[in-house]
XYZ file of C-alpha atoms in Angstrom:
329
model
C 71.810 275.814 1.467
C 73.679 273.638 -0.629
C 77.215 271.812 0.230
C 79.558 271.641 -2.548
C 83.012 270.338 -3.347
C 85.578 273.733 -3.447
C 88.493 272.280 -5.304
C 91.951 274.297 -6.087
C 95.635 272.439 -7.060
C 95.960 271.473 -3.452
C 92.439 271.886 -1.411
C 89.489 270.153 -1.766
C 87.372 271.258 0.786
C 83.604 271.480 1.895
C 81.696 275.296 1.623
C 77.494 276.255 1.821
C 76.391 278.147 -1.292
C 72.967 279.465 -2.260
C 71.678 277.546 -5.034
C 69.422 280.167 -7.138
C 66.040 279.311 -8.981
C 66.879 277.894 -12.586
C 65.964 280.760 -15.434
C 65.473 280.017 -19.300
C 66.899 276.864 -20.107
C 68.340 275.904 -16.831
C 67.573 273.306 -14.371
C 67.787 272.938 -10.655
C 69.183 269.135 -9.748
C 69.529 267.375 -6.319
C 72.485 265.048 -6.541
C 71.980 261.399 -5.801
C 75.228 260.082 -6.128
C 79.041 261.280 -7.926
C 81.994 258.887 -8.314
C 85.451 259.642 -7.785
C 87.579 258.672 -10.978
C 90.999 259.297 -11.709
C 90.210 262.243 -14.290
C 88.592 264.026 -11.068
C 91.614 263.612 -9.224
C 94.059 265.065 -12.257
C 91.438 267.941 -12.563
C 92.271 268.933 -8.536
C 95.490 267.958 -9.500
C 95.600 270.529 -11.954
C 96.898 267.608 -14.187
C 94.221 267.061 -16.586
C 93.027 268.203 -20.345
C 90.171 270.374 -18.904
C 90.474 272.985 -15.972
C 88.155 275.029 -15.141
C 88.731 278.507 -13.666
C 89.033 278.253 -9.718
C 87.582 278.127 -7.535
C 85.085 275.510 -8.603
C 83.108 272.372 -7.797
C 84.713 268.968 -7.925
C 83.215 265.562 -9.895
C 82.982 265.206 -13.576
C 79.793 262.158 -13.591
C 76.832 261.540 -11.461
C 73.195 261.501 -11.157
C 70.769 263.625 -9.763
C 66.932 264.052 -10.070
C 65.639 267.233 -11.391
C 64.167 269.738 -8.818
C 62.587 272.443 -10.957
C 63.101 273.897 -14.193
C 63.192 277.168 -15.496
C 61.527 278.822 -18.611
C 61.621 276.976 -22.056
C 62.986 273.564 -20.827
C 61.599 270.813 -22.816
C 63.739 267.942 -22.313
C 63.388 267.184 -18.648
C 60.688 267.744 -16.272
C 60.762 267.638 -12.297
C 61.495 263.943 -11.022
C 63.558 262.771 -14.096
C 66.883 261.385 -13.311
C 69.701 262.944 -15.241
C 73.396 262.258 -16.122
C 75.986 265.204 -17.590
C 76.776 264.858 -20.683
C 79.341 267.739 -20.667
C 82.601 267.102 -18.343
C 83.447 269.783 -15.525
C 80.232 270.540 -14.427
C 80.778 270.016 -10.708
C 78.894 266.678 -9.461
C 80.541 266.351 -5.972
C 77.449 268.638 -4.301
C 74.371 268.693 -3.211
C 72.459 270.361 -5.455
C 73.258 272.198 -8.488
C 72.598 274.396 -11.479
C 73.136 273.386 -14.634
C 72.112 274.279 -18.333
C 69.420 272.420 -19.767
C 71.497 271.130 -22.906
C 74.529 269.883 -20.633
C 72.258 267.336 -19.111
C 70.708 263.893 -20.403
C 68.072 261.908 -18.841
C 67.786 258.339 -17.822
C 65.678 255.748 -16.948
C 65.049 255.664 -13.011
C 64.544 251.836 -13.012
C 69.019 251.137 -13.209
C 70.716 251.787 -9.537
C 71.729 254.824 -8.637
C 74.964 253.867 -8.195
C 74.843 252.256 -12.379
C 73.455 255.351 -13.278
C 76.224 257.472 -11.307
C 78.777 255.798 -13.316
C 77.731 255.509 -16.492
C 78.416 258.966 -18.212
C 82.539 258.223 -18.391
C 83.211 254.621 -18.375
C 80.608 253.057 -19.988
C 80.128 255.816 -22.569
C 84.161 255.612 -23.219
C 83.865 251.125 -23.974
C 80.811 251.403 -26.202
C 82.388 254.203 -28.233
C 85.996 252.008 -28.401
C 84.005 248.916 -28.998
C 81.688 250.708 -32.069
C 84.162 253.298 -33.423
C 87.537 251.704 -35.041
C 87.132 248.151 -36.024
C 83.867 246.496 -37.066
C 83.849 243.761 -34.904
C 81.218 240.470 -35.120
C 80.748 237.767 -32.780
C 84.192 235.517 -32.811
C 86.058 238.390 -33.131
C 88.670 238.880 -30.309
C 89.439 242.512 -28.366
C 92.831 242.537 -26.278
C 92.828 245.536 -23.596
C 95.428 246.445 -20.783
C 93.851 247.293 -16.985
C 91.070 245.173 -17.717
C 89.957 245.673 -14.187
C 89.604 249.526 -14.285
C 85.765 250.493 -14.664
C 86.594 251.019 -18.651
C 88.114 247.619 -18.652
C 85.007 245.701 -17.022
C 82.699 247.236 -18.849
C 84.388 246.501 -22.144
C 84.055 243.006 -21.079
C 80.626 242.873 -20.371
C 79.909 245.088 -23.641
C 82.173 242.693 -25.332
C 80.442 239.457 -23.397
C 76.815 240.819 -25.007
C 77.885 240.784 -28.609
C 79.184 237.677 -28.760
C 83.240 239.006 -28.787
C 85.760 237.043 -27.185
C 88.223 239.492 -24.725
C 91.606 239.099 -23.755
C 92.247 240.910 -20.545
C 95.798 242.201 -19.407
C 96.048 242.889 -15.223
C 98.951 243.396 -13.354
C 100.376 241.283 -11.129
C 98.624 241.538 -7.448
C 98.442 239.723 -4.101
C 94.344 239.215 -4.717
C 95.041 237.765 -8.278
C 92.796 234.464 -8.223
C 89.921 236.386 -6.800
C 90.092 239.598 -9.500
C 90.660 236.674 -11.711
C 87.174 235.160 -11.022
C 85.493 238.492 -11.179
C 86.545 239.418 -14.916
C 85.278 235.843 -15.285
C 82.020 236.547 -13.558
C 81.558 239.283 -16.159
C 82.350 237.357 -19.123
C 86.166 237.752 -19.322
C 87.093 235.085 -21.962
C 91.056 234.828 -20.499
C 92.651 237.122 -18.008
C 96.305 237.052 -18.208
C 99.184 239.318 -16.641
C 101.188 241.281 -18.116
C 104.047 238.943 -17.618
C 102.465 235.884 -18.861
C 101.193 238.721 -21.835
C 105.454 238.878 -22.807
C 106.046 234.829 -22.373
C 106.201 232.236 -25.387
C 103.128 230.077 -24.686
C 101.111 233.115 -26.006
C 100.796 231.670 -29.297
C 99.246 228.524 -27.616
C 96.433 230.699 -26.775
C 95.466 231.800 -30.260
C 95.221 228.191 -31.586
C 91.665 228.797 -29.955
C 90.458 232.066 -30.717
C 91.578 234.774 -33.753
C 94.638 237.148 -33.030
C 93.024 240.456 -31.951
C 91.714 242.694 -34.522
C 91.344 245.822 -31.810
C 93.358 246.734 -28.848
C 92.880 248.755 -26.156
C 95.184 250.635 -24.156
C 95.066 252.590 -20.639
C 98.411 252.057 -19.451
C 101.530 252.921 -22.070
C 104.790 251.491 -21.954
C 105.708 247.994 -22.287
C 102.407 246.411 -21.532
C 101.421 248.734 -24.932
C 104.361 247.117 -26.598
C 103.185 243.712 -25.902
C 99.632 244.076 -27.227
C 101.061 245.889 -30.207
C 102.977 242.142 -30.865
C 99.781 239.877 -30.545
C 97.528 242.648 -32.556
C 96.263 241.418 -35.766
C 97.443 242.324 -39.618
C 95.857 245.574 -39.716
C 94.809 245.767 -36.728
C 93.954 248.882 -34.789
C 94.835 249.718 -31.057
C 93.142 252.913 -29.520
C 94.653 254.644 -26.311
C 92.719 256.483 -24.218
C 94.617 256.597 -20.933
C 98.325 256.517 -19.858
C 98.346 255.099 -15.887
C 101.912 253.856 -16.830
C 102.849 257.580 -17.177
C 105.017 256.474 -20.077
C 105.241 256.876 -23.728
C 103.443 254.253 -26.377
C 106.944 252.731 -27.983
C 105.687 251.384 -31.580
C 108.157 248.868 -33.231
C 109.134 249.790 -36.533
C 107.636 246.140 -37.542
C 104.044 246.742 -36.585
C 104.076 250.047 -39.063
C 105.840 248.551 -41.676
C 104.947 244.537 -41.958
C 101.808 244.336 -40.022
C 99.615 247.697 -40.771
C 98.483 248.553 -37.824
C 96.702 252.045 -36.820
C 97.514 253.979 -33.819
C 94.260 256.117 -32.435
C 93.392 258.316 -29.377
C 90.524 258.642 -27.873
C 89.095 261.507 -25.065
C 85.121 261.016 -24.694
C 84.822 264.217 -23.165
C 85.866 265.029 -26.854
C 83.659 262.873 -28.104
C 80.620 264.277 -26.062
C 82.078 267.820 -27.362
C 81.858 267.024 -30.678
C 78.313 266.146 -30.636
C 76.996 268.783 -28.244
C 74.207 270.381 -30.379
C 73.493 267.082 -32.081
C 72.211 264.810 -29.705
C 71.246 261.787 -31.304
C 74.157 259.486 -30.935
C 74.559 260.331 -27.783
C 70.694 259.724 -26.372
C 70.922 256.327 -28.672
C 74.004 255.752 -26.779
C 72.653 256.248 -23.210
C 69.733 254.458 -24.380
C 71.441 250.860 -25.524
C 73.708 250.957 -22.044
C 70.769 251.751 -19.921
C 68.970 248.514 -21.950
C 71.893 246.401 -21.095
C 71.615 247.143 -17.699
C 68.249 246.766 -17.265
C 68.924 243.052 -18.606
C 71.749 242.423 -16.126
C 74.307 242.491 -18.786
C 76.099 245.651 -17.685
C 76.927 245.998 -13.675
C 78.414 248.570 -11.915
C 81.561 248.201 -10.690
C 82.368 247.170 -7.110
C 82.017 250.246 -5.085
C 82.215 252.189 -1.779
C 79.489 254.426 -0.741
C 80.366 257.277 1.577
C 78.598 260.234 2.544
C 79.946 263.490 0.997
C 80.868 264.527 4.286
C 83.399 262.034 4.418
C 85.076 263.460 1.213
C 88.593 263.243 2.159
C 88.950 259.602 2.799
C 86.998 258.790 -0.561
C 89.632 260.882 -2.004
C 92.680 259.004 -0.379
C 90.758 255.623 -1.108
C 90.783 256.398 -4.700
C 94.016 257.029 -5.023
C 94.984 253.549 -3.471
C 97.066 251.144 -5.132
C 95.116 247.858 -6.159
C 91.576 248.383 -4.090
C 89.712 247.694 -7.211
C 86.674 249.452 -5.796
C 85.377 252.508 -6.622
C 84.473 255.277 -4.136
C 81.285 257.434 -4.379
C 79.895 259.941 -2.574
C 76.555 259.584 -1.765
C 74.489 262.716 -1.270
């Protein structure tokens, strides 16, 4: 018997299912680890872009190692370590049964914990860092919750090409110390958001170029803000809202200063390029390298045991804790 994550708008609860043999093109995987992130916590919401029918199993990233594998799989072979590449899959379990082509392996040699998070956040900064601008070392990114998992590993992505980043946080009690940790992992200048509206900004691009890319997670006027520092044609890419507010675009920025406006979903993304696997496995691949090298961390997290599901749940939700909770099977 496996236990599993039963998730509807308002329950989250634990339940023991039979977890059958894999047939053709499925495999049978023991879960290692599963974050929580906030796009798990819309989907139970019933918030989010993708909902599956219900009931249905919680966690949209993880790893697991694969337990057996059923006629005609070629790709993985019992005692690989794998990652989903499709979202909604169900991660928060035990054990699980998934379709051959939905999975991607990984090296074994990364943490478990770097491998559990590394399908979402450090897929969605390599794809924002490689996509819209082409950026070369000197060139300067400006992003908004630069300590979200996204945020840090833009940094560190960033940090390994030689690109300078200039990293918007709010305001917080524990400021110094988060300060020192985007610095840690290569942060170039972490500012607030109300130091990101003041004057002396200018003073800071007598060192490095105005941004040619920006980044934004949050909406409202911290987007506003970048928008004013962003480069003559410039591009900023949004791929979150925490803010729960609209992007406001001056007139200006269209008009005198070119910029492009561009979303980004890398569950999309992943969609897109389902049946054609390539960028995706070269992507995997190149993270995986840079965290073998100590160039890409994981960010601070929590471990808990699934069994302790509920306050993982209300720990991830919390206000400034900067730590990510997973659930360790």
């Amino acid at each position: 018997m496996a236990t599993r994550g039963q998730c509807s708008l308002m329950l989250v609860c634990l339940k023991n299912i039979e977890v059958s043999s894999p047939t053709n093109y499925e495999v049978r995987v023991r879960m290692l680890a599963a974050p929580i992130n906030p796009s798990d916590i819309n989907m139970v919401q019933g918030t989010y872009a993708l909902l599956p029918p219900l009931p249905t199993v919680g966690g949209n990233e993880g790893v697991g190692v694969v337990a057996e594998v059923g006629n005609h799989v070629s790709s993985v072979r019992p005692g690989d370590w794998v990652i989903p590449v499709d979202a909604g899959l169900g991660t928060w379990c035990t054990e699980g049964l998934f379709s051959e082509q939905a999975l991607v392996r990984v090296q074994s040699d990364i943490s478990v914990v770097g491998a559990a998070t590394l399908s979402v956040n450090p897929c969605t900064a390599y794809r924002l860092l490689s996509d819209y601008e082409t950026l070369r070392p000197g060139d300067t990114v400006i992003q908004n919750a630069s300590n979200s998992g996204v945020g840090q590993a833009v940094i560190q992505i960033a940090a390994s090409l030689g690109i300078t980043t200039i990293n918007v946080v709010r305001d917080r009690p524990d400021l110094q110390s988060l300060e020192e940790r985007l610095r840690e992992l290569g942060a170039d200048h972490v500012i607030t958001e109300e130091q990101l509206r003041r004057p002396e900004m200018k003073d800071l691009f007598k060192n490095c170029p105005r941004p040619r890319l920006a980044l934004n997670c949050v909406g409202g006027k911290s987007t506003t803000e970048m928008l004013r520092h962003l480069d003559y044609g410039g591009t900023m890419v949004t791929y979150g809202g925490m803010a729960k507010q609209p992007v406001t675009v001056p007139v200006s920025a269209l008009i005198f200063k070119n910029v492009k406006l561009c979303g980004f979903w890398v569950t999309k993304w992943k969609k897109d390029r389902y049946h054609n696997r390539e960028e995706i496995t070269k992507m995997i691949r190149d993270l995986c390298d840079l965290m073998c090298r100590g160039k890409l961390l994981p960010p601070p997290c929590t471990e808990w045991p699934l069994e302790h599901f509920s306050q993982a749940l209300r720990d991830a939700q919390t206000p400034f804790l900067s730590r990510k909770q997973i659930l360790i099977m």
